[in-house]
Coordinates of C-alpha atoms and ligand atoms in Angstrom, one line a residue:
M13 CA -12.6 -14.1 30.1
Q14 CA -10.5 -13.5 32.6
P15 CA -7.0 -11.8 31.8
N16 CA -3.9 -13.8 32.0
N17 CA -1.5 -13.1 34.4
R18 CA 1.6 -13.6 32.9
T19 CA 1.8 -11.5 29.1
D20 CA 4.6 -11.6 27.1
V21 CA 3.1 -8.7 25.1
L22 CA 0.9 -6.2 25.0
T23 CA 0.1 -4.6 21.9
I24 CA -2.6 -1.2 20.9
G25 CA -4.2 0.1 17.8
E26 CA -6.7 -0.2 15.5
S27 CA -7.6 -3.2 14.1
M28 CA -10.5 -3.6 10.7
V29 CA -12.0 -6.1 8.6
L30 CA -10.6 -7.0 5.4
F31 CA -12.7 -7.5 1.8
Q32 CA -10.2 -8.7 -0.3
T33 CA -11.2 -9.8 -3.9
I34 CA -10.8 -13.2 -5.1
G35 CA -9.9 -12.7 -8.6
E36 CA -7.4 -9.8 -9.9
K37 CA -9.8 -8.1 -12.2
G38 CA -9.6 -4.8 -9.4
I39 CA -12.8 -4.0 -6.9
K40 CA -14.5 -2.4 -9.8
Y41 CA -15.4 -5.2 -12.0
E42 CA -15.0 -7.8 -9.1
P43 CA -17.9 -9.8 -7.7
L44 CA -16.5 -11.5 -5.2
F45 CA -14.8 -10.8 -2.1
T46 CA -13.5 -12.6 1.3
K47 CA -13.5 -11.2 4.4
S48 CA -11.0 -11.8 6.8
L49 CA -9.4 -9.4 9.6
A50 CA -6.5 -7.2 9.2
G51 CA -4.8 -5.1 11.2
A52 CA -0.6 -4.8 12.1
E53 CA -0.9 -4.4 15.8
S54 CA -3.2 -7.6 16.0
N55 CA -0.9 -9.4 13.0
V56 CA 1.6 -9.5 15.4
A57 CA -0.5 -10.4 18.6
I58 CA -1.5 -13.8 16.3
T59 CA 1.5 -14.4 15.1
L60 CA 3.9 -14.0 18.5
T61 CA 0.9 -16.8 20.3
R62 CA 1.2 -19.0 17.3
L63 CA 5.5 -19.0 18.2
G64 CA 4.6 -19.1 21.8
K65 CA 4.3 -15.8 23.8
K66 CA 1.3 -14.5 25.8
V67 CA -0.1 -11.7 23.9
R68 CA -3.1 -9.3 24.9
W69 CA -5.0 -6.9 22.6
V70 CA -6.4 -3.8 23.2
S71 CA -8.4 -1.3 20.9
K72 CA -11.8 0.1 20.2
L73 CA -14.0 -1.6 18.3
G74 CA -17.4 -0.5 17.4
K75 CA -20.5 -2.5 18.9
D76 CA -21.4 -3.6 15.3
P77 CA -21.0 -7.6 14.1
F78 CA -17.5 -6.7 12.5
G79 CA -16.2 -6.2 15.6
D80 CA -17.7 -9.3 17.1
Y81 CA -15.7 -10.9 14.3
I82 CA -12.7 -9.6 15.7
L83 CA -13.0 -10.2 18.9
S84 CA -13.6 -13.8 17.8
T85 CA -11.4 -14.4 15.7
L86 CA -8.6 -12.8 17.9
G87 CA -9.8 -14.9 20.8
G88 CA -10.2 -17.9 19.0
E89 CA -6.5 -17.4 17.8
G90 CA -5.9 -17.2 21.4
V91 CA -5.1 -13.4 21.8
D92 CA -6.1 -12.1 25.2
V93 CA -9.3 -9.2 24.1
S94 CA -10.4 -9.0 27.5
Y95 CA -9.8 -5.0 27.5
A96 CA -10.7 -4.7 24.2
L97 CA -13.2 -1.7 24.6
R98 CA -16.7 -0.6 22.6
D99 CA -17.6 1.9 21.2
V100 CA -21.4 2.5 21.1
E101 CA -21.5 5.1 17.8
K102 CA -18.8 4.9 15.8
P103 CA -18.3 2.2 13.5
T104 CA -15.6 -0.9 13.5
A105 CA -13.1 0.1 10.3
V106 CA -13.0 -1.7 7.4
Y107 CA -10.6 -1.5 4.4
F108 CA -10.8 -3.4 1.1
K109 CA -7.3 -4.3 -0.8
E110 CA -7.5 -5.2 -4.2
S111 CA -4.7 -7.6 -5.5
K112 CA -3.6 -7.2 -9.7
S113 CA -2.2 -10.1 -10.8
Y114 CA 0.9 -7.2 -11.7
G115 CA 2.6 -5.3 -8.5
D116 CA 1.6 -4.9 -4.2
P117 CA -2.2 -4.3 -4.4
T118 CA -3.9 -1.5 -3.7
V119 CA -5.4 -0.6 -0.2
Y120 CA -9.0 1.6 0.0
Y121 CA -9.6 2.1 3.5
Y122 CA -12.9 3.1 5.8
R123 CA -11.7 3.7 9.0
K124 CA -12.1 7.9 9.4
N125 CA -14.2 8.8 12.8
S126 CA -13.9 4.9 12.9
A127 CA -14.2 3.8 16.7
A128 CA -10.0 3.1 17.1
S129 CA -9.5 6.8 15.7
N130 CA -11.6 7.4 18.8
L131 CA -9.2 5.9 21.0
Q132 CA -8.8 8.5 23.6
P133 CA -5.6 8.7 26.0
E134 CA -8.1 8.4 29.2
D135 CA -9.1 5.6 27.9
V136 CA -5.4 3.9 28.1
Q137 CA -5.9 2.2 31.9
K138 CA -3.0 0.6 34.1
E139 CA -4.1 -2.9 34.5
W140 CA -4.0 -3.2 31.0
F141 CA 0.0 -3.1 31.1
D142 CA -0.7 -5.9 34.5
G143 CA 1.7 -8.2 34.4
V144 CA 3.0 -7.6 30.7
K145 CA 6.6 -7.6 29.7
H146 CA 6.8 -5.9 26.2
L147 CA 4.5 -3.4 24.9
H148 CA 4.6 -3.1 21.0
V149 CA 3.2 0.5 19.1
T150 CA 3.6 1.1 15.7
G151 CA 3.1 3.8 14.0
I152 CA -0.6 3.1 12.4
T153 CA -2.9 3.7 15.0
P154 CA -1.0 7.3 15.6
A155 CA -1.8 8.6 12.0
L156 CA -5.4 8.0 12.8
S157 CA -5.8 11.0 14.4
E158 CA -5.2 13.6 16.9
N159 CA -6.7 12.0 20.1
A160 CA -5.1 8.0 19.0
A161 CA -1.4 10.0 18.5
E162 CA -1.9 10.7 22.1
A163 CA -2.7 7.3 23.1
I164 CA -0.5 5.6 22.2
R165 CA 1.9 7.8 23.5
K166 CA 0.3 7.8 27.0
A167 CA -0.1 4.1 26.8
M168 CA 4.3 4.4 25.6
K169 CA 5.2 7.0 28.4
M170 CA 3.3 4.4 31.1
A171 CA 5.4 1.6 29.9
K172 CA 8.3 2.3 30.6
D173 CA 7.4 3.5 33.9
M174 CA 5.9 0.6 34.9
G175 CA 9.9 -0.6 33.4
L176 CA 8.1 -2.7 29.8
T177 CA 10.7 -3.1 27.6
I178 CA 9.0 -1.2 23.8
S179 CA 9.2 -2.2 20.2
F180 CA 7.9 0.5 17.7
D181 CA 7.4 -0.5 14.1
P182 CA 6.7 3.1 12.2
N183 CA 4.6 1.3 9.6
L184 CA 4.3 4.3 7.3
R185 CA 0.9 5.1 5.8
R186 CA 0.2 7.9 3.5
K187 CA -2.7 8.0 2.9
L188 CA -2.9 8.6 6.7
W189 CA -1.8 11.7 7.4
S190 CA 0.2 14.3 5.4
E191 CA 4.1 14.0 5.1
E192 CA 5.1 16.4 7.3
K193 CA 3.1 15.6 10.2
A194 CA 4.0 11.4 9.3
R195 CA 7.2 12.6 9.9
S196 CA 7.4 14.7 12.7
V197 CA 4.9 12.4 15.0
L198 CA 7.2 8.9 14.1
L199 CA 10.2 10.8 15.1
S200 CA 8.4 11.9 18.7
L201 CA 7.8 8.8 19.0
I202 CA 11.3 7.2 18.6
P203 CA 13.3 8.1 21.9
L204 CA 10.2 5.9 23.9
C205 CA 10.6 2.7 22.5
D206 CA 14.0 0.2 22.7
V207 CA 13.8 -2.1 19.5
F208 CA 13.0 0.0 16.4
L209 CA 12.3 -1.5 13.5
P210 CA 12.2 0.9 9.9
G211 CA 12.0 -0.6 6.3
V212 CA 14.8 1.0 5.1
E213 CA 12.2 3.8 3.1
E214 CA 10.7 4.6 6.4
A215 CA 14.3 5.1 7.3
E216 CA 14.9 7.6 4.4
F217 CA 12.0 9.2 4.9
L218 CA 13.0 10.2 8.5
L219 CA 15.9 10.8 7.9
G220 CA 16.9 11.7 4.7
Q221 CA 19.2 9.4 2.3
Q222 CA 21.9 8.5 4.5
S223 CA 24.1 5.4 3.9
I224 CA 22.7 1.6 6.0
E225 CA 25.1 1.6 8.6
E226 CA 24.3 5.5 9.0
Y227 CA 20.5 5.1 9.5
G228 CA 21.5 2.8 12.4
E229 CA 24.0 4.9 14.2
S230 CA 21.1 7.8 14.3
F231 CA 18.4 5.5 15.1
L232 CA 21.0 4.5 18.1
Q233 CA 21.5 8.2 19.0
M234 CA 17.5 9.4 18.9
G235 CA 17.4 5.9 22.5
P236 CA 16.8 2.7 21.1
K237 CA 18.7 0.0 22.7
V238 CA 18.3 -2.0 19.0
V239 CA 17.6 -1.0 15.3
V240 CA 16.5 -3.3 13.1
L241 CA 16.1 -2.0 9.3
K242 CA 14.5 -4.2 7.2
L243 CA 16.2 -4.6 3.6
G244 CA 13.6 -6.1 1.5
A245 CA 15.4 -8.5 -0.8
E246 CA 18.9 -8.0 0.8
G247 CA 17.4 -9.4 4.0
S248 CA 17.8 -7.1 7.3
I249 CA 21.0 -5.9 9.5
G250 CA 20.8 -4.7 13.7
F251 CA 22.1 -2.6 15.8
I252 CA 23.1 -2.5 18.8
N253 CA 25.3 -0.3 20.6
G254 CA 29.0 -0.9 19.2
D255 CA 28.0 -4.3 17.4
S256 CA 25.9 -4.9 14.1
V257 CA 24.7 -8.3 12.7
K258 CA 23.6 -8.7 9.0
A259 CA 21.0 -12.0 7.9
A260 CA 20.2 -13.2 4.8
P261 CA 17.4 -13.2 3.4
H262 CA 15.2 -16.1 3.0
V263 CA 14.8 -16.4 -1.2
V264 CA 11.2 -17.3 -1.6
S265 CA 10.7 -17.6 -5.6
Q266 CA 7.8 -15.6 -6.5
V267 CA 6.0 -13.0 -4.0
I268 CA 1.4 -13.0 -4.0
D269 CA 1.1 -10.7 -1.8
T270 CA 3.5 -8.4 0.6
V271 CA 0.8 -7.2 2.8
G272 CA 1.7 -8.1 6.6
A273 CA 5.1 -9.0 5.7
G274 CA 6.9 -6.5 8.2
D275 CA 4.1 -6.9 10.7
A276 CA 5.1 -11.3 10.5
F277 CA 8.6 -10.1 10.3
A278 CA 8.7 -7.8 13.8
A279 CA 6.5 -11.3 15.3
G280 CA 9.7 -13.2 14.4
F281 CA 12.2 -11.0 15.7
L282 CA 10.1 -10.1 19.3
S283 CA 9.7 -13.7 19.6
V284 CA 13.5 -14.4 20.1
Y285 CA 13.8 -10.9 21.4
L286 CA 11.4 -11.3 24.0
D287 CA 13.7 -14.6 25.6
N288 CA 17.5 -12.3 25.0
E289 CA 16.7 -9.2 26.1
A290 CA 18.7 -9.0 29.1
A291 CA 21.7 -10.3 27.2
L292 CA 20.8 -9.5 23.6
T293 CA 24.6 -11.0 22.3
H294 CA 25.7 -10.5 18.9
V295 CA 24.7 -14.2 18.3
S296 CA 21.0 -14.1 19.9
L297 CA 20.5 -11.4 17.9
E298 CA 21.9 -12.9 14.5
I299 CA 18.7 -15.9 15.7
A300 CA 16.1 -12.9 15.3
L301 CA 16.7 -11.8 12.7
T302 CA 17.0 -14.6 10.6
R303 CA 14.2 -15.8 12.3
A304 CA 12.5 -12.7 11.6
N305 CA 13.1 -13.1 8.0
I306 CA 11.7 -16.1 7.0
L307 CA 8.2 -15.5 8.6
G308 CA 8.5 -11.6 7.3
A309 CA 9.3 -13.9 3.6
L310 CA 6.6 -16.8 4.0
A311 CA 4.3 -13.8 4.2
T312 CA 4.5 -12.6 0.8
Q313 CA 3.5 -16.7 -0.6
F314 CA -0.3 -16.0 0.6
K315 CA -3.0 -13.3 0.6
G316 CA -4.1 -12.3 3.8
D317 CA -2.0 -10.9 6.7
W318 CA -1.2 -13.8 9.1
E319 CA -3.3 -16.8 7.7
G320 CA -0.1 -18.7 6.6
N321 CA 1.9 -17.8 9.0
P322 CA 3.8 -20.5 11.4
S323 CA 3.9 -22.4 14.4
L324 CA 7.2 -22.5 16.5
E325 CA 7.3 -26.4 15.4
E326 CA 7.2 -25.4 11.7
I327 CA 9.3 -22.5 12.2
N328 CA 11.6 -25.1 13.5
S329 CA 11.2 -27.3 11.1
I330 CA 12.4 -24.8 8.5
I331 CA 14.9 -23.3 10.1
A332 CA 15.9 -26.8 10.7
G333 CA 15.7 -27.8 7.0
R334 CA 13.4 -31.5 8.0
V335 CA 10.9 -32.2 5.7
E336 CA 8.0 -33.6 7.6
A337 CA 5.6 -36.1 6.4
T338 CA 2.6 -34.1 4.6
R339 CA 0.1 -37.9 4.1
Ligands
KDG421 O1 0.4 -4.4 8.0 C1 -0.2 -5.0 7.8 C2 -1.3 -3.7 8.0 O2 -1.1 -2.8 6.6 C3 -2.5 -4.2 7.5 O3 -3.2 -5.4 8.1 C4 -3.9 -2.7 7.7 O4 -3.1 -2.0 9.8 C5 -3.3 -2.0 8.3 C6 -2.7 -0.6 7.5 O5 -2.9 0.2 8.3 O6 -2.6 -1.1 6.5

């Protein structure tokens, strides 16, 4: 496939094959699993594509059937995968998710020495950025290895030099690295981004205990032009220079699976931000946060990271309060 000339968003990061228990007895006792695709960056890529944006995703996959499956799934969802790399020696990562009838699901990663953890700074090519407006990265791929962290840092610097805007979701994954390392690498990447998207617990992890307003102010001082704090059941709050906007949560009666909700939130936010970034106002920030809150809440309503996320028409209907005929 030839890459498209205009690409709204480039995202770079590890995607994995996800095996999820069908029942709720836990991995030890469950005999049946579903197979699907997961990865924070590809979750954002698919959801932004559904919301009408052109997205390119790049990572390194093994030369194995799991890698083939990831490529065909992402390609089938309309994401440009033409720059994806294959590693003949390292495998595509997999991970297992165990749903229980209580609490958040537990995940078990099998991604040490995966193809994506072998992503090197030299792999990052200028062509990846051709015709691209915006780069989205997360703190997960930098957690995989020193070289993957350097590859992401290089991509952020290249994007900045080429005049792209950059969003960064810290996506803290404590299972992947030590607290010390996570804190120092994540803090070092914040000055490279324009839009920083932490959850309130991640803000506390990075800066210690502060008020919500102090978090917004402290992160803005590090360099981003927009800071968006996810407040969980309280909704979200956005900070720009001299202004802040709080958006009410989209209330759901029960939560089925929180994994992927932050990525849906990021996609919802970026889908509005990208149309308004030249002159982001109080009003457009509020619209972006409102859409992000709805996307994030809806993503908790199904098992799996992205499959149930809505299209642009569906989200517009929800926001307008329309009830569509379903049969
Ligand atoms: O945000 C969702 C991700 O956590 C999930 O898709 C898997 O990338 C993943 C990770 O490292 O946890």
